[in-house]
Coordinates of C-alpha atoms in Angstrom, one line a residue:
M1470 CA 1.7 8.3 19.9
T1471 CA 2.7 11.2 22.0
E1472 CA 3.6 14.4 20.3
I1473 CA 7.2 14.3 19.4
D1474 CA 9.3 15.4 22.3
P1475 CA 12.7 16.7 21.4
S1476 CA 14.2 16.0 24.9
P1477 CA 16.9 13.1 24.9
Q1478 CA 14.7 10.7 26.8
H1479 CA 12.2 10.5 24.0
G1480 CA 14.9 8.9 21.8
S1481 CA 14.2 5.3 23.2
P1482 CA 13.5 3.0 20.4
S1483 CA 10.4 1.7 22.3
S1484 CA 8.9 5.2 22.6
G1485 CA 5.5 5.3 20.8
R1486 CA 5.9 1.9 19.2
H1487 CA 2.9 0.5 17.3
K1488 CA 0.6 -2.1 18.8
Y1489 CA -0.5 -4.1 15.7
H1490 CA 1.3 -2.6 12.7
F1491 CA 4.4 -4.6 11.9
Q1492 CA 7.8 -2.8 12.5
A1493 CA 11.4 -3.6 12.7
P1494 CA 13.0 -4.1 16.1
R1495 CA 14.9 -0.8 15.7
G1496 CA 16.4 1.6 13.2
W1497 CA 15.0 2.4 9.6
M1498 CA 12.7 0.1 7.8
N1499 CA 11.1 0.5 4.3
D1500 CA 9.6 -2.0 1.7
P1501 CA 8.0 -5.2 2.6
C1502 CA 9.9 -7.9 0.8
A1503 CA 9.1 -11.6 -0.2
P1504 CA 5.9 -12.2 1.7
G1505 CA 4.7 -15.7 1.1
H1506 CA 3.0 -18.8 2.6
D1507 CA 4.8 -22.2 3.1
S1508 CA 2.2 -24.9 3.0
K1509 CA 4.5 -27.4 4.7
T1510 CA 4.9 -25.5 8.0
G1511 CA 1.7 -23.3 7.6
L1512 CA 3.8 -20.2 8.2
Y1513 CA 3.7 -16.9 6.4
H1514 CA 7.1 -15.3 5.8
L1515 CA 7.8 -11.7 5.7
F1516 CA 11.2 -9.9 5.0
Y1517 CA 11.7 -6.1 5.0
Q1518 CA 14.3 -3.6 3.9
W1519 CA 16.2 -2.6 7.1
N1520 CA 18.9 -0.5 8.4
P1521 CA 19.4 -1.7 12.0
H1522 CA 21.9 0.9 12.8
S1523 CA 20.1 4.3 12.5
P1524 CA 16.6 5.8 11.7
F1525 CA 17.9 6.8 8.2
W1526 CA 18.2 4.9 4.9
D1527 CA 21.7 3.3 4.4
N1528 CA 23.4 0.0 4.3
I1529 CA 20.1 -1.8 3.3
C1530 CA 19.8 -5.5 4.6
W1531 CA 16.8 -7.7 5.0
G1532 CA 15.0 -8.6 8.3
H1533 CA 12.7 -11.6 8.7
A1534 CA 9.5 -12.5 10.5
T1535 CA 6.9 -15.3 10.6
S1536 CA 3.2 -15.6 11.4
R1537 CA 0.5 -18.2 11.4
D1538 CA -2.3 -15.7 11.2
L1539 CA -1.2 -12.6 9.3
V1540 CA -1.7 -10.6 12.6
N1541 CA 0.8 -11.7 15.1
W1542 CA 4.4 -11.7 13.7
T1543 CA 7.6 -13.1 15.3
H1544 CA 11.0 -11.8 14.3
S1545 CA 13.2 -14.8 13.5
C1546 CA 16.1 -12.9 15.1
E1547 CA 17.1 -9.4 16.2
E1548 CA 19.8 -9.1 13.4
P1549 CA 19.6 -9.2 9.5
V1550 CA 19.2 -12.6 7.8
L1551 CA 20.6 -11.2 4.5
S1552 CA 23.3 -8.6 4.4
P1553 CA 25.3 -6.9 1.7
D1554 CA 28.5 -8.9 1.9
Q1555 CA 29.2 -10.0 -1.7
G1556 CA 30.6 -8.1 -4.7
Y1557 CA 27.3 -8.4 -6.5
D1558 CA 25.3 -7.1 -3.6
Q1559 CA 27.9 -4.9 -1.7
K1560 CA 25.7 -1.9 -2.0
G1561 CA 22.5 -3.3 -0.7
I1562 CA 19.8 -6.1 -0.5
F1563 CA 16.8 -4.4 -2.1
T1564 CA 13.2 -5.6 -2.6
G1565 CA 12.3 -9.1 -3.9
C1566 CA 9.9 -11.9 -3.7
F1567 CA 9.2 -15.4 -2.2
H1568 CA 9.3 -18.8 -4.1
P1569 CA 8.3 -22.1 -2.6
S1570 CA 11.1 -24.3 -4.3
G1571 CA 14.9 -24.3 -4.7
P1572 CA 17.0 -23.0 -7.6
D1573 CA 16.7 -26.4 -9.4
G1574 CA 13.2 -27.1 -8.2
E1575 CA 13.9 -28.8 -5.0
T1576 CA 10.6 -29.2 -3.1
D1577 CA 12.3 -29.3 0.3
T1578 CA 13.7 -25.8 -0.1
L1579 CA 12.3 -22.4 0.2
S1580 CA 13.8 -19.5 -1.8
V1581 CA 13.7 -15.7 -2.1
F1582 CA 14.7 -13.5 -5.0
Y1583 CA 16.1 -10.1 -4.3
T1584 CA 17.6 -7.1 -6.0
N1585 CA 21.2 -7.1 -5.7
V1586 CA 22.9 -3.7 -5.8
N1587 CA 26.6 -3.2 -6.4
H1588 CA 26.6 0.6 -7.3
L1589 CA 25.0 3.7 -5.8
P1590 CA 23.3 6.2 -6.1
I1591 CA 20.4 4.8 -8.2
A1592 CA 17.6 7.2 -8.9
W1593 CA 15.2 7.6 -11.9
D1594 CA 16.3 11.2 -12.4
Q1595 CA 20.0 10.4 -12.5
P1596 CA 22.2 8.7 -15.1
Y1597 CA 21.9 4.9 -14.7
T1598 CA 25.0 2.7 -14.3
R1599 CA 24.6 -0.3 -16.4
G1600 CA 24.7 -3.6 -14.3
C1601 CA 24.2 -1.8 -11.0
E1602 CA 21.2 -3.9 -10.2
G1603 CA 20.4 -7.6 -10.8
V1604 CA 18.6 -10.5 -9.5
A1605 CA 20.1 -12.8 -6.8
M1606 CA 18.7 -15.8 -4.8
A1607 CA 18.8 -17.1 -1.2
T1608 CA 17.6 -20.3 0.0
S1609 CA 16.6 -22.2 3.2
V1610 CA 16.4 -25.9 3.8
D1611 CA 15.0 -25.8 7.3
G1612 CA 11.7 -24.2 6.9
G1613 CA 13.0 -20.6 6.8
K1614 CA 15.0 -20.6 10.0
T1615 CA 18.3 -19.8 8.2
W1616 CA 18.9 -18.4 4.8
H1617 CA 22.0 -18.7 2.6
K1618 CA 22.9 -17.0 -0.8
Y1619 CA 22.8 -19.2 -3.9
S1620 CA 26.4 -20.1 -4.9
K1621 CA 25.7 -19.2 -8.6
N1622 CA 24.3 -15.6 -7.9
P1623 CA 23.4 -13.5 -9.7
C1624 CA 20.5 -15.2 -11.6
V1625 CA 20.2 -12.0 -13.7
K1626 CA 23.5 -9.9 -14.0
E1627 CA 21.9 -6.9 -15.4
E1628 CA 19.1 -5.2 -17.4
P1629 CA 18.5 -6.3 -21.0
S1630 CA 21.4 -5.3 -23.3
S1631 CA 19.2 -3.4 -25.9
I1632 CA 17.5 -1.1 -23.4
D1633 CA 18.7 2.1 -21.8
V1634 CA 16.8 1.9 -18.5
T1635 CA 15.8 4.2 -15.6
G1636 CA 15.6 1.4 -13.1
F1637 CA 15.7 -2.4 -12.9
R1638 CA 14.7 -4.0 -9.7
D1639 CA 12.1 -5.6 -7.5
P1640 CA 11.7 -9.1 -9.0
F1641 CA 8.2 -10.6 -8.6
V1642 CA 7.8 -14.2 -9.6
A1643 CA 4.5 -16.2 -10.1
P1644 CA 2.6 -18.5 -12.4
W1645 CA 0.1 -16.7 -14.8
P1646 CA -2.2 -19.0 -16.5
A1647 CA -3.9 -16.1 -18.5
L1648 CA -0.5 -15.4 -20.2
D1649 CA 0.1 -19.0 -20.7
A1650 CA -3.1 -19.2 -22.6
K1651 CA -2.0 -16.1 -24.8
R1652 CA 1.4 -17.7 -25.5
G1653 CA 0.1 -21.2 -26.1
S1654 CA 2.0 -22.7 -23.2
S1655 CA 1.2 -24.1 -19.7
G1656 CA 2.7 -24.3 -16.2
S1657 CA 5.3 -21.6 -16.9
L1658 CA 6.7 -19.1 -14.3
Y1659 CA 6.9 -15.5 -15.1
A1660 CA 8.8 -12.6 -13.4
L1661 CA 8.7 -8.9 -13.6
M1662 CA 11.5 -6.4 -13.1
S1663 CA 10.4 -2.8 -12.5
G1664 CA 11.8 0.3 -14.0
G1665 CA 11.5 2.5 -17.1
I1666 CA 13.1 3.4 -20.4
Q1667 CA 15.1 6.6 -20.7
N1668 CA 12.9 9.3 -22.3
A1669 CA 10.2 6.9 -23.1
G1670 CA 8.4 6.2 -19.9
P1671 CA 7.9 3.5 -17.0
R1672 CA 7.8 -0.1 -17.9
V1673 CA 7.9 -3.6 -16.4
F1674 CA 10.3 -6.1 -18.0
L1675 CA 8.8 -9.5 -18.4
Y1676 CA 10.9 -12.7 -18.0
E1677 CA 10.1 -16.4 -18.4
L1678 CA 11.5 -18.8 -15.8
D1679 CA 12.1 -22.6 -16.1
P1680 CA 9.7 -24.1 -13.4
Q1681 CA 12.1 -27.0 -12.8
H1682 CA 15.0 -24.6 -12.6
P1683 CA 13.7 -21.2 -11.4
S1684 CA 17.2 -19.8 -11.1
R1685 CA 17.3 -19.6 -15.1
W1686 CA 15.6 -16.4 -16.4
T1687 CA 15.0 -15.6 -20.0
Y1688 CA 13.9 -12.1 -21.1
L1689 CA 10.8 -11.7 -23.2
Y1690 CA 9.7 -8.2 -23.6
P1691 CA 8.1 -5.1 -21.8
L1692 CA 4.9 -6.3 -20.4
T1693 CA 2.7 -3.3 -20.8
V1694 CA 1.7 -1.5 -24.0
D1695 CA 3.9 1.7 -24.3
V1696 CA 3.2 4.0 -21.4
P1697 CA 4.6 7.6 -21.9
S1698 CA 6.1 9.5 -19.1
N1699 CA 3.4 10.8 -16.6
A1700 CA 0.5 9.2 -18.5
G1701 CA -2.9 9.9 -17.0
S1702 CA -2.0 13.3 -15.7
N1703 CA -5.2 14.7 -17.3
T1704 CA -7.6 13.0 -14.8
R1705 CA -8.4 13.7 -11.3
W1706 CA -9.5 10.0 -10.5
S1707 CA -5.8 8.7 -10.4
K1708 CA -2.3 10.1 -10.0
D1709 CA -0.3 10.0 -13.3
L1710 CA 1.8 7.0 -13.8
G1711 CA 5.1 8.7 -13.4
V1712 CA 8.4 8.0 -15.0
N1713 CA 9.7 4.9 -13.3
W1714 CA 8.1 2.0 -11.7
E1715 CA 8.9 0.0 -8.6
C1716 CA 7.6 -3.1 -6.8
A1717 CA 5.3 -4.2 -9.7
S1718 CA 3.2 -7.4 -9.5
F1719 CA 0.7 -9.0 -11.8
A1720 CA -2.4 -11.0 -10.9
T1721 CA -5.6 -12.3 -12.5
V1722 CA -8.0 -10.8 -9.9
R1723 CA -11.5 -12.0 -9.4
S1724 CA -14.7 -10.6 -7.9
L1725 CA -15.7 -11.9 -4.5
D1726 CA -18.3 -14.2 -6.1
R1727 CA -15.6 -15.4 -8.6
T1728 CA -17.8 -14.5 -11.6
I1729 CA -15.6 -11.7 -13.1
S1730 CA -11.9 -11.5 -13.5
R1731 CA -9.5 -8.9 -14.9
E1732 CA -5.8 -8.7 -15.4
V1733 CA -4.3 -6.3 -12.8
L1734 CA -0.8 -4.8 -12.6
M1735 CA 0.0 -3.0 -9.2
G1736 CA 3.2 -1.0 -8.4
G1737 CA 4.7 2.3 -7.3
S1738 CA 5.4 5.3 -9.5
E1739 CA 8.3 7.6 -9.1
G1740 CA 8.6 10.9 -10.8
V1741 CA 4.8 11.7 -10.5
E1742 CA 3.8 15.2 -11.4
E1743 CA 2.2 16.1 -8.2
E1744 CA 1.6 19.8 -7.3
L1745 CA 2.6 20.4 -3.8
D1746 CA 0.4 22.8 -1.7
A1747 CA 2.6 25.8 -2.2
A1748 CA 0.6 28.1 0.2
Y1749 CA 1.0 25.5 2.9
Y1750 CA 4.9 25.4 2.6
V1751 CA 5.1 29.1 2.4
E1752 CA 3.3 29.3 5.8
R1753 CA 5.4 26.3 7.2
P1754 CA 8.9 26.6 5.6
S1755 CA 10.4 24.2 8.2
A1756 CA 7.9 21.3 7.5
P1757 CA 9.5 18.4 5.6
K1758 CA 8.1 18.1 1.9
H1759 CA 6.5 14.9 0.7
T1760 CA 8.1 13.0 -2.2
P1761 CA 5.8 12.8 -5.3
R1762 CA 5.1 9.2 -5.9
S1763 CA 2.1 7.0 -6.0
A1764 CA 0.9 3.4 -5.3
F1765 CA -1.1 2.6 -8.5
W1766 CA -3.1 -0.2 -10.0
T1767 CA -4.2 -0.8 -13.7
M1768 CA -7.0 -3.1 -14.8
G1769 CA -7.1 -4.4 -18.3
S1770 CA -6.6 -7.5 -20.5
L1771 CA -3.7 -9.2 -22.3
N1772 CA -3.7 -8.7 -26.1
D1773 CA -2.8 -11.4 -28.6
E1774 CA 0.8 -10.6 -28.3
G1775 CA 0.7 -11.2 -24.6
R1776 CA 1.1 -7.6 -23.6
L1777 CA -1.0 -5.7 -21.0
S1778 CA -3.4 -2.9 -21.8
L1779 CA -4.1 -0.2 -19.2
P1780 CA -7.5 1.2 -19.9
V1781 CA -8.5 1.7 -16.2
V1782 CA -6.1 3.2 -13.7
G1783 CA -6.5 3.9 -10.1
N1784 CA -4.6 4.2 -6.7
L1785 CA -4.1 1.6 -4.1
D1786 CA -3.8 4.4 -1.5
W1787 CA -3.7 8.2 -1.6
G1788 CA -1.4 8.8 1.5
S1789 CA 1.8 7.4 2.7
F1790 CA 1.3 3.7 1.6
Y1791 CA 3.9 2.6 -0.9
A1792 CA 5.9 -0.5 -2.3
A1793 CA 2.9 -2.8 -2.1
A1794 CA 3.9 -6.5 -2.1
K1795 CA 1.5 -9.1 -3.4
F1796 CA 1.1 -12.6 -2.0
D1797 CA -1.4 -15.3 -1.7
A1798 CA -3.1 -16.4 1.5
R1799 CA -3.3 -20.1 2.4
D1800 CA -6.9 -20.1 1.1
G1801 CA -6.2 -18.5 -2.2
R1802 CA -7.1 -14.8 -1.4
Q1803 CA -4.8 -12.3 -3.1
L1804 CA -3.2 -10.0 -0.5
L1805 CA -1.2 -6.7 -0.3
I1806 CA 1.0 -5.3 2.3
G1807 CA 2.9 -2.0 1.9
W1808 CA 5.2 0.3 3.6
I1809 CA 3.7 3.2 5.6
I1810 CA 6.2 6.0 4.9
E1811 CA 7.2 8.4 7.7
E1812 CA 8.3 11.6 6.1
D1813 CA 6.4 14.1 8.0
L1814 CA 9.1 14.5 10.7
S1815 CA 12.3 16.4 10.4
K1816 CA 15.7 14.6 10.4
D1817 CA 16.2 16.0 14.0
A1818 CA 12.9 14.7 15.1
L1819 CA 13.7 11.2 13.6
Q1820 CA 17.1 11.1 15.1
A1821 CA 15.6 11.9 18.5
K1822 CA 12.9 9.2 18.0
G1823 CA 15.5 6.7 17.0
W1824 CA 13.6 4.5 14.6
T1825 CA 11.2 4.9 11.7
G1826 CA 8.8 3.1 9.4
C1827 CA 6.3 0.3 9.8
L1828 CA 4.1 -1.8 7.4
S1829 CA 0.5 -1.4 6.6
I1830 CA -2.1 -3.8 7.7
P1831 CA -2.6 -6.7 5.1
R1832 CA -5.2 -6.0 2.5
E1833 CA -7.3 -8.3 0.3
V1834 CA -7.5 -7.2 -3.3
F1835 CA -10.5 -8.1 -5.5
I1836 CA -12.7 -6.9 -8.4
Q1837 CA -15.5 -4.8 -7.0
K1838 CA -18.8 -4.8 -8.8
I1839 CA -21.6 -2.4 -8.3
D1840 CA -24.8 -3.0 -10.2
N1841 CA -27.4 -0.7 -11.6
V1842 CA -25.1 2.4 -11.5
I1843 CA -26.3 5.6 -13.2
G1844 CA -23.6 7.9 -12.1
G1845 CA -21.5 9.3 -9.3
L1846 CA -22.9 11.9 -6.9
R1847 CA -22.2 14.6 -9.3
T1848 CA -19.8 13.2 -11.9
A1849 CA -20.9 11.3 -15.0
L1850 CA -19.7 7.6 -15.3
R1851 CA -17.9 8.3 -18.5
E1852 CA -15.7 10.9 -16.6
I1853 CA -14.7 8.6 -13.8
T1854 CA -11.5 7.0 -15.2
S1855 CA -11.0 4.6 -12.3
V1856 CA -14.0 2.4 -13.1
E1857 CA -14.9 0.1 -16.1
V1858 CA -18.4 0.6 -17.3
V1859 CA -20.1 -2.7 -18.4
E1860 CA -23.0 -1.4 -20.4
D1861 CA -24.8 -4.6 -21.2
E1862 CA -24.7 -5.7 -17.5
R1863 CA -25.5 -2.2 -16.0
C1864 CA -22.7 -2.2 -13.7
V1865 CA -19.2 -0.7 -13.0
L1866 CA -16.1 -2.6 -12.1
T1867 CA -13.1 -1.3 -10.2
V1868 CA -10.2 -2.8 -8.1
G1869 CA -11.2 -3.1 -4.5
Y1870 CA -9.2 -3.7 -1.5
R1871 CA -10.2 -4.2 2.1
P1872 CA -8.4 -5.1 5.5
V1873 CA -8.0 -8.8 5.9
Q1874 CA -10.7 -10.6 7.9
E1875 CA -7.9 -12.0 10.4
L1876 CA -7.7 -8.4 11.9
E1877 CA -11.1 -8.9 13.5
T1878 CA -9.4 -11.3 16.0
L1879 CA -7.8 -8.3 17.5
R1880 CA -11.1 -6.8 18.6
R1881 CA -12.0 -6.5 22.2
S1882 CA -15.5 -5.8 23.5
P1883 CA -16.8 -2.5 21.7
I1884 CA -16.1 0.7 23.6
L1885 CA -18.8 2.3 21.6
E1886 CA -22.0 1.2 19.6
K1887 CA -24.6 3.4 17.9
S1888 CA -27.3 2.7 15.3
S1889 CA -30.4 4.0 13.7
I1890 CA -29.7 7.8 14.4
T1891 CA -31.0 10.6 12.4
M1892 CA -28.1 13.2 12.2
G1893 CA -28.6 16.9 12.6
E1894 CA -26.1 19.7 12.0
S1895 CA -24.4 19.8 15.4
R1896 CA -21.2 18.0 16.3
H1897 CA -21.9 14.8 18.4
R1898 CA -19.2 14.0 20.9
L1899 CA -18.8 10.2 20.7
L1900 CA -16.0 9.3 23.1
D1901 CA -13.8 11.4 25.4
K1902 CA -11.1 8.7 25.7
A1903 CA -10.8 6.4 22.9
S1904 CA -7.8 4.0 22.8
L1905 CA -4.8 5.0 20.8
S1906 CA -5.1 1.5 19.1
C1907 CA -8.5 1.0 17.8
E1908 CA -10.8 0.1 14.9
A1909 CA -14.0 2.1 14.0
V1910 CA -16.6 1.2 11.4
L1911 CA -19.2 3.8 10.3
D1912 CA -22.1 3.2 8.1
L1913 CA -24.2 6.2 7.0
Q1914 CA -27.0 6.7 4.6
L1915 CA -26.6 10.1 3.0
S1916 CA -29.5 12.1 1.7
K1917 CA -29.5 14.4 -1.4
D1918 CA -28.9 17.3 0.9
T1919 CA -25.8 15.8 2.7
Q1920 CA -22.9 18.1 2.1
M1921 CA -20.1 16.8 4.4
V1922 CA -19.4 13.7 6.7
S1923 CA -16.9 14.5 9.3
F1924 CA -15.4 12.0 11.6
I1925 CA -13.2 13.6 14.2
I1926 CA -10.4 11.7 15.9
R1927 CA -7.5 12.5 18.2
E1928 CA -9.5 15.4 19.6
E1929 CA -8.8 17.4 22.8
S1930 CA -11.3 20.3 23.1
E1931 CA -9.4 22.4 25.5
A1932 CA -6.2 22.6 23.5
Q1933 CA -8.2 22.5 20.2
Y1934 CA -6.3 19.4 18.7
E1935 CA -8.2 17.4 16.2
T1936 CA -7.9 15.4 13.0
V1937 CA -10.8 15.4 10.7
I1938 CA -11.5 12.5 8.4
A1939 CA -14.3 13.9 6.0
F1940 CA -16.2 12.9 2.9
D1941 CA -16.9 16.1 0.9
C1942 CA -20.0 15.2 -1.1
I1943 CA -19.9 18.5 -3.0
N1944 CA -16.5 18.0 -4.4
E1945 CA -16.5 14.2 -4.2
C1946 CA -13.4 14.0 -2.1
L1947 CA -12.3 11.9 0.8
L1948 CA -9.8 13.9 3.0
V1949 CA -7.8 13.8 6.2
D1950 CA -7.3 17.4 7.5
R1951 CA -4.4 17.2 9.8
S1952 CA -4.0 21.1 10.2
R1953 CA -4.9 21.1 13.9
S1954 CA -3.2 17.7 14.9
T1955 CA -0.1 19.5 16.4
T1956 CA 1.2 22.8 17.0
R1957 CA 4.8 22.1 15.8
D1958 CA 5.9 23.9 12.6
D1959 CA 8.5 21.2 11.8
I1960 CA 6.0 18.5 11.3
N1961 CA 4.2 18.1 8.0
T1962 CA 0.4 18.4 8.5
V1963 CA -0.6 18.9 4.9
T1964 CA -4.2 17.7 4.2
E1965 CA -4.2 14.4 2.4
R1966 CA -6.9 14.0 -0.2
A1967 CA -8.4 11.4 -2.5
P1968 CA -11.0 11.5 -5.2
F1969 CA -14.0 9.5 -4.1
T1970 CA -17.7 9.4 -4.8
L1971 CA -20.7 7.3 -3.9
F1972 CA -22.5 5.8 -6.8
R1973 CA -26.3 6.5 -7.6
T1974 CA -28.1 3.5 -8.5
E1975 CA -31.6 2.9 -10.1
T1976 CA -33.7 -0.2 -9.5
D1977 CA -37.3 -0.5 -10.7
G1978 CA -37.3 3.3 -11.4
R1979 CA -36.2 4.2 -8.0
E1980 CA -33.0 6.1 -7.5
R1981 CA -30.8 5.5 -4.4
I1982 CA -27.5 6.7 -3.1
E1983 CA -24.9 4.0 -2.1
P1984 CA -24.3 4.0 1.7
L1985 CA -21.1 5.3 2.9
R1986 CA -19.0 2.9 4.8
L1987 CA -15.8 4.2 6.5
R1988 CA -13.5 1.9 8.3
L1989 CA -10.7 3.4 10.4
F1990 CA -7.6 1.7 11.9
L1991 CA -5.7 3.9 14.4
D1992 CA -2.4 2.7 15.9
H1993 CA -0.7 5.5 17.8
D1994 CA 0.6 7.8 15.1
V1995 CA -0.6 5.6 12.2
V1996 CA -4.0 6.1 10.5
E1997 CA -5.4 3.9 7.7
I1998 CA -8.8 4.7 6.4
F1999 CA -10.9 2.7 3.9
A2000 CA -14.0 4.1 2.1
N2001 CA -16.4 1.5 0.5
D2002 CA -13.6 -1.0 0.0
R2003 CA -12.2 1.0 -3.0
C2004 CA -10.6 4.1 -1.6
A2005 CA -7.8 4.4 1.0
I2006 CA -5.7 7.0 2.7
S2007 CA -2.7 6.1 5.0
T2008 CA -1.2 8.8 7.0
R2009 CA 0.5 9.9 10.3
V2010 CA -1.0 12.0 13.1
Y2011 CA 1.6 13.4 15.8
S2012 CA -1.0 14.5 18.4
P2013 CA -0.4 14.7 22.2
R2014 CA -1.3 11.5 24.0
S2015 CA -4.0 13.3 25.8
A2016 CA -5.9 13.9 22.5
T2017 CA -8.1 10.8 22.4
G2018 CA -11.7 12.2 21.8
M2019 CA -14.0 11.2 18.9
S2020 CA -16.8 13.2 17.4
L2021 CA -19.1 13.0 14.4
Q2022 CA -20.8 15.8 12.4
V2023 CA -23.0 15.4 9.3
T2024 CA -23.7 18.7 7.5
G2025 CA -26.9 18.4 5.5
G2026 CA -28.3 15.5 7.4
G2027 CA -28.2 11.7 7.1
E2028 CA -29.0 8.5 8.9
L2029 CA -26.2 6.9 10.9
Q2030 CA -27.0 3.2 10.4
R2031 CA -24.1 1.8 12.5
L2032 CA -21.0 3.1 14.4
V2033 CA -18.8 0.7 16.3
V2034 CA -15.5 1.3 17.9
W2035 CA -13.3 -1.5 19.3
E2036 CA -10.1 -1.3 21.1
L2037 CA -7.4 -3.5 19.5

């Protein structure tokens, strides 16, 4: 994307639009809503929170699009398909989920559940108005072409009467055989509502649905074992779990070879105790501040009471990815798509731009297993709280996520290919003119002396623009240094950081370092970076359009096994 131009002509909604990241036709968009697959038509459906009238949050409705391949999306229309026009949803149509049958189990009907809002404001740090959020339903009998609200809405009028909540929203509905087994049932449908309990901490509230009449909900109990506010704040390997949860989903997630499974809860945390870079904001007082929140995952098991333990906690992303929505691909893969927040720009810049927000590329989630692990580069295994150590199998497990394979269909012929190169200390110029919509894959074998791997993008040497994606081997950290991405003081360019290490393994008495694999997706101002399929940073880079160079520098040496760049 071009550097934000404050002149009036830059306010065109088409200016700087993304090439392959999903976005609304105009205005403001945030959470993905109700992604799902219809086996009858072969279509994926995707809704999203939308304000078509301005680039700011207000008057939230739902837009709708469909796809056959998770890559190319078609908007069903240029106007909202669900709008706040009833007493129970007069203040907004908030996040929800997809269900492939009707209110009374009709097999020729598609349904969505959504959060109906009748009172604002709603915020975890403000007094909560009872009954301001509930669950409503909308249906389609023509394969998703048109949608109509259920005549008996709302399905759930308000939060459980015995609980003083901090939030109650974002319905997620799915079968869960593992919970059936604990409860001695079969074929049930379960639902989560996300929120928290006042002065007690974040929670997800578990409901059971009648599979023959999914409009009928029965409250069971809070799903997780008790989680105090800001749990996990004493570890560097995940952000704390905040005070209030949003957009939570459950799944029995399996390894790619299907031999291992764990119960996984994913969601968003509000009220995270995150220390802002105070020195940065002193130097740039006009830069917008980030909202402390996180996209988390927890990996554990269900106890005999059917409640979920949270022994291993990590993050789905360490940047601007939030509100992850889970759904299943037609072949059974478990997928996520999230909102890429745009909060680095001032209100004036957003007003001039005229639109904001997009969704992430879809990601597959799985249990990653690494064998014969003896430690991180510098940290002992027992200190890495985002992995489960399986002693008797000499392996570690964690939640993995990777871009869906369908994205490979976007690749054109490579514009750069390199392999089997021993790297020295100097910076290697790779490309003078890389595309603003591209994918790069870098495989590098580190040595014990490697200190830093720096992949430089959006580079312009004469004006000294650059964004540095780096793996700091000494501090075991993946980072995106945006400090030289723009010269404008009213754009937030704080460095994004994620704890990340490569594992040391030992086989037949020989110690090795796991190779580093970085996968980068650049789409104008959006950057999504994946490291070894278990660490991700999504962010924004507002550099001039002329800044298109790429370079690589490896301090301490290493072998570049493969580097490929494709225009997308």
